[in-house]
Amino acid sequence: MELTGAEIFVEALKREKVEYVFGYPGGAVLHIYDALYKQEDVQHIMVRHEQAATHAADGYARASGKPGVVLVTSGPGATNAVTGIATAYMDSIPLVVITGQVPTNLIGVDAFQEVDAVGITRPCVKHNFLVKDVKDLALTMKKAFYVATTGRPGPVVVDIPKDVTANKAEFDYPETISMRSYSPVVPVDLSLVETAVDYLLQAKRPMIYAGGGVILDNAAEELIELTRLLGFPVTHTLMGLGGYPATDDKFIGMLGMHGTYEANLGMHNCDVLLAVGARFDDRVTGNVDKFCPTAKIVHIDVDPSSISKNVKVDVALIGHVSVFLRELIKGLKARKQKPDPEALAEWWKQINEWRSMDCLKYDRDSERIKPQYVLETLYRITQGEAFVTSDVGQHQMWAAQFYKFNKPRRWINSGGLGTMGFGLPAAMGVQLAYPNDTVVCVTGEGSIQMCIQELSTIKQYGLPIKVVNLNNGYLGMVRQWQEFFYQRRYAMSYMESLPDFVKLAESYGHAGILVTKPDEVEAALQEAMEINDRAVFLNFITDPEENVYPMIPAGGGQNEMILV
C-alpha cells in the first residue's frame, strides 16, 4: 500500500493507538493536517501556543501512563515547543514531538521558518531524528515511540521536512523493533538483591526514599507491600507523591527543601537508606556533603547514569523499579526474618517526636485567606480523589504539603525544570484522558498568565477544569527568597496591573468566582465542583506575606531547616 508521508504519519499514530495529538498548524505541516482531517480515529487538539501543546501532551502522559504526542510547524513552532520538551525531559515523561521542517532542498540555506530543530533540542531530548526520505518515516516513527516509552522514559523529537510528507512510499509498519545502539532491558543481578536484603534487615534507623520512578514504572503496589512488610518510614520526593498513600501512618511527608521536619531529620539520621526511583537532586539533598552522613545507601533506578551521579551509593540495583521491589519482597519473605523490632520501635518513637513538632502549622485564625487552608479545604471537598495539576512556586509547595495524594498519577506538576505556565495546559491533557473526573489546576497570579490563552482551548473542547488561583499579588517564591536572603528588597517580584481574573474568565465563556474572606472559601469551592458544563476560575485573594515552611536554605543540610 503506497501512501504519502503525511498518510504514513497518521497510520503510524493509529498503530500506536494514539488518542490525541496536541498541536498548532503551520505551512510545513499542512500535508499532515490535511491527512488528519480525512480520518476520525486520532483527534487533534488545537492549542493557542505550542508550549501549551507540549504541556498538555505531558499532562496527558503523566496521568494516563501513555505517551503524549505533539505536532508543531517549523521555525517558531518548534522553538516555542522547546520549554515543554525540556520540562518532560527533566521529569522523564514520554512524549513524541513532531516538528515540521522546510523541504529537504532548502535545509541549511536559512529558508523561511527554518531552524535546526535537531540541534536546538539535542540537549533536552532522549533522542531526535531528522527524516530525509519518506521510505524511512514509518520505521522512524516506530523507533520514536519505542525510545520514548522504554527504559527511562523521555521526549523524542521527529523533524519531518515538508516534501517528505508529500512524497509517497510503501507503508510497512513493524510490529516490534530492535535497535543496535539502544538496549533498555537490563539483566537483574540477584546477588546484589541479597546484599540489599542484608542491609535492610540489619537497619536500626531505616528510611525509604521514593521518587518519580515509582510512578513511571507503575510500582506503587510493590512499594506499599515492601514498606508494610518492613514497617519502615517512607518519604517521597515532589515527583513521587501518591506512590505511597499519604494518609498512611508510615508516610512521614515529602522531603527536601520544603519537606517536613520529620522526613528531613529522618533522612539525616538514618543508618540505611533505600532509594527507589529517585535521582538525589539538589532540592532533595541540600548540601550533598551533609546528606545522610551515617547511611548505607541502596539505590534502585532504571538509568545507570543516575547511579552515584550526585551521591555515592553502596548497592546499585539497576533496572525497573517494579522488578527490583518484587525481588526484595521475595528475598525478605524467603529469609523469614524481620528487622530488629526494638530498634525499629525506638526509631519510630524518635520520628513521632519530630512529627509532633507539627511543622506545617499555620495561623488558622487569620482574617486573611491562608493558602494552606484553601488546599486543605480542596482536599476535603474532593475527598482526595481529584487530579491536581500545578504551576511552580509557593502554591505548588502548599499543594504538595496539604493535598494528601493516596494514589499515583493524581499529582501532575513540573518538578525538575520548574516551569511556570505548566499547570493550565497540563490540566487540559489530564481532563481529556479522564473526562469524567475532577481536574483542578492550582496556580498563582504570576504562573497563570504564562499560558492563560489556553482558556480559549478549554472553551473550545468543553473541558470543565477548576482553576484555583492563589493570588497574593507577588511572585510568591521569589518574594520569599528576597525576604529571607535579600534584606526584603522586593526587586520586580510585585505583580502590578493584574487583570480582573473573574471578568477575564467570563470573557472566555467560563465561570469566575472572587473569594476574599476565609469564611467564603468552602462555599466557593463547593460551588465550583457543582459546575460541570464549563471551566471555573476561582480567584482567592490570599495573605501576601505568607511563606512556605519548612525551608532548607541554599547550601544547608537536611538538619538545617528554617521552621518559622
XYZ file of C-alpha atoms in Angstrom, residues 311-521:
211
model
C 25.545 10.890 45.932
C 27.748 7.789 46.178
C 25.705 4.658 46.873
C 26.730 1.320 48.390
C 24.460 -1.065 46.461
C 23.180 -0.248 42.957
C 20.181 -2.181 41.648
C 19.956 -1.101 38.003
C 16.669 -1.919 36.325
C 12.945 -1.410 36.564
C 11.756 -0.302 39.982
C 8.836 -2.739 39.987
C 11.115 -5.694 39.203
C 13.576 -4.978 41.995
C 10.866 -4.223 44.542
C 9.335 -7.620 43.804
C 12.746 -9.254 44.156
C 13.331 -7.530 47.501
C 9.908 -8.670 48.726
C 10.669 -12.217 47.603
C 14.094 -12.117 49.273
C 12.727 -10.807 52.566
C 9.962 -13.403 52.676
C 12.452 -16.190 51.928
C 14.629 -15.160 54.886
C 11.706 -15.421 57.327
C 13.465 -12.714 59.310
C 12.430 -9.247 60.421
C 14.417 -6.086 61.169
C 15.265 -5.591 64.864
C 11.830 -4.792 66.407
C 13.247 -2.955 69.450
C 15.489 -0.742 67.342
C 12.650 -0.045 64.914
C 10.280 0.861 67.771
C 12.869 3.266 69.172
C 13.348 4.801 65.712
C 9.593 5.306 65.294
C 9.471 6.907 68.750
C 12.067 9.435 67.607
C 10.286 10.070 64.310
C 6.984 10.641 66.076
C 8.668 13.160 68.386
C 9.817 15.073 65.310
C 6.343 14.660 63.835
C 4.780 16.214 66.968
C 6.510 19.497 66.063
C 3.670 19.966 63.517
C 5.995 21.735 61.104
C 3.146 22.575 58.683
C 1.092 24.537 61.229
C -0.177 27.970 60.223
C -2.407 30.713 61.642
C -5.923 29.328 61.325
C -7.483 32.402 62.923
C -6.205 34.911 60.403
C -8.621 37.395 58.860
C -6.806 36.872 55.569
C -7.205 33.767 53.434
C -4.330 31.399 54.124
C -3.363 29.387 51.036
C -2.829 26.295 53.197
C -6.485 26.490 54.248
C -7.602 26.623 50.613
C -5.657 23.434 49.833
C -6.890 21.650 52.955
C -10.464 22.554 52.064
C -9.970 21.466 48.456
C -8.694 18.105 49.691
C -11.676 17.658 51.997
C -14.296 18.624 49.400
C -12.791 16.410 46.684
C -12.118 13.616 49.215
C -8.610 13.361 47.798
C -9.916 11.991 44.501
C -9.122 14.919 42.198
C -6.343 15.102 39.661
C -4.324 18.142 40.727
C -2.005 19.974 38.351
C 0.089 22.892 39.480
C 2.290 25.640 38.220
C 5.538 26.495 40.016
C 6.071 28.485 43.159
C 4.643 28.704 46.648
C 1.258 27.356 45.551
C 2.988 24.241 44.198
C 4.663 23.554 47.537
C 1.459 24.139 49.501
C -0.401 21.753 47.212
C 2.295 19.127 47.745
C 2.184 19.627 51.507
C -1.562 19.890 52.142
C -3.322 17.825 49.470
C -2.925 14.205 50.536
C -2.336 12.040 47.475
C -3.232 8.410 48.129
C -2.975 7.255 44.519
C -0.287 7.558 41.842
C -0.679 9.780 38.769
C -3.014 12.206 40.565
C -0.336 14.861 41.201
C 0.784 16.464 37.938
C 3.481 19.148 38.190
C 6.763 20.310 36.710
C 9.428 19.162 39.153
C 12.850 19.224 37.533
C 12.561 22.253 35.258
C 10.085 24.190 37.419
C 8.085 25.570 34.500
C 5.667 28.412 35.144
C 2.717 28.069 32.767
C 2.648 24.272 33.028
C -0.476 23.857 35.153
C -3.326 25.014 32.908
C -2.376 23.207 29.676
C -1.365 20.113 31.680
C -4.862 20.119 33.172
C -6.264 20.045 29.629
C -4.331 16.872 28.874
C -5.429 15.271 32.143
C -9.085 16.174 31.580
C -9.008 14.684 28.088
C -7.507 11.488 29.491
C -10.130 11.350 32.267
C -13.202 13.267 31.047
C -15.424 12.183 33.936
C -13.003 13.028 36.755
C -12.416 16.251 38.650
C -9.308 18.086 37.441
C -8.020 21.057 39.432
C -5.250 23.426 38.384
C -3.585 25.050 41.415
C -1.785 28.168 40.294
C -0.722 31.706 41.175
C -1.370 35.045 39.544
C 2.151 35.012 38.053
C 2.171 31.487 36.634
C -1.372 31.526 35.257
C -0.552 34.414 32.938
C 2.182 32.400 31.218
C -0.344 30.231 29.320
C -3.646 31.915 30.125
C -4.579 31.937 26.436
C -5.425 28.245 26.869
C -8.706 29.305 28.461
C -9.729 29.556 24.810
C -8.725 25.939 24.107
C -10.562 24.815 27.240
C -13.694 26.563 25.987
C -13.447 25.051 22.502
C -13.231 21.482 23.808
C -15.636 21.898 26.724
C -13.201 20.947 29.495
C -14.698 21.597 32.978
C -11.359 22.305 34.699
C -11.356 24.066 38.078
C -8.662 26.739 38.343
C -7.646 27.560 41.932
C -5.671 30.807 41.706
C -3.863 31.637 44.966
C -3.460 35.332 44.300
C -1.100 37.072 46.712
C -0.057 39.865 44.362
C 3.544 38.684 44.252
C 5.789 36.204 42.545
C 5.478 34.451 45.874
C 8.543 32.219 45.996
C 10.738 34.995 44.611
C 9.369 37.343 47.280
C 10.027 34.730 49.994
C 13.666 34.384 48.954
C 14.007 38.160 48.817
C 12.607 38.375 52.349
C 14.980 35.715 53.707
C 18.181 36.377 51.780
C 17.984 39.859 50.183
C 17.008 42.032 53.163
C 13.424 42.436 51.900
C 14.480 44.157 48.685
C 11.489 43.034 46.626
C 13.019 43.640 43.219
C 10.452 43.101 40.463
C 8.504 40.474 42.424
C 5.330 42.533 42.901
C 2.667 41.817 40.299
C 1.308 45.230 39.371
C -1.586 45.784 36.933
C -3.172 42.389 37.413
C -6.266 41.693 35.331
C -9.683 41.123 36.814
C -9.415 37.347 36.601
C -13.147 36.815 37.111
C -14.056 39.056 34.182
C -11.251 37.572 32.108
C -12.528 34.036 32.717
C -16.064 35.139 31.922
C -14.911 36.759 28.691
C -13.726 33.311 27.561
C -17.113 31.837 28.439
C -16.171 30.329 31.794
C -17.450 30.908 35.327
C -15.458 33.256 37.544
C -15.597 33.434 41.353
C -13.835 36.024 43.522
C -13.056 34.905 47.090
C -11.740 37.460 49.586
C -12.594 36.097 53.059
C -11.729 32.816 54.814
C -15.387 32.055 55.546
C -16.122 32.155 51.799
C -13.552 29.523 50.818
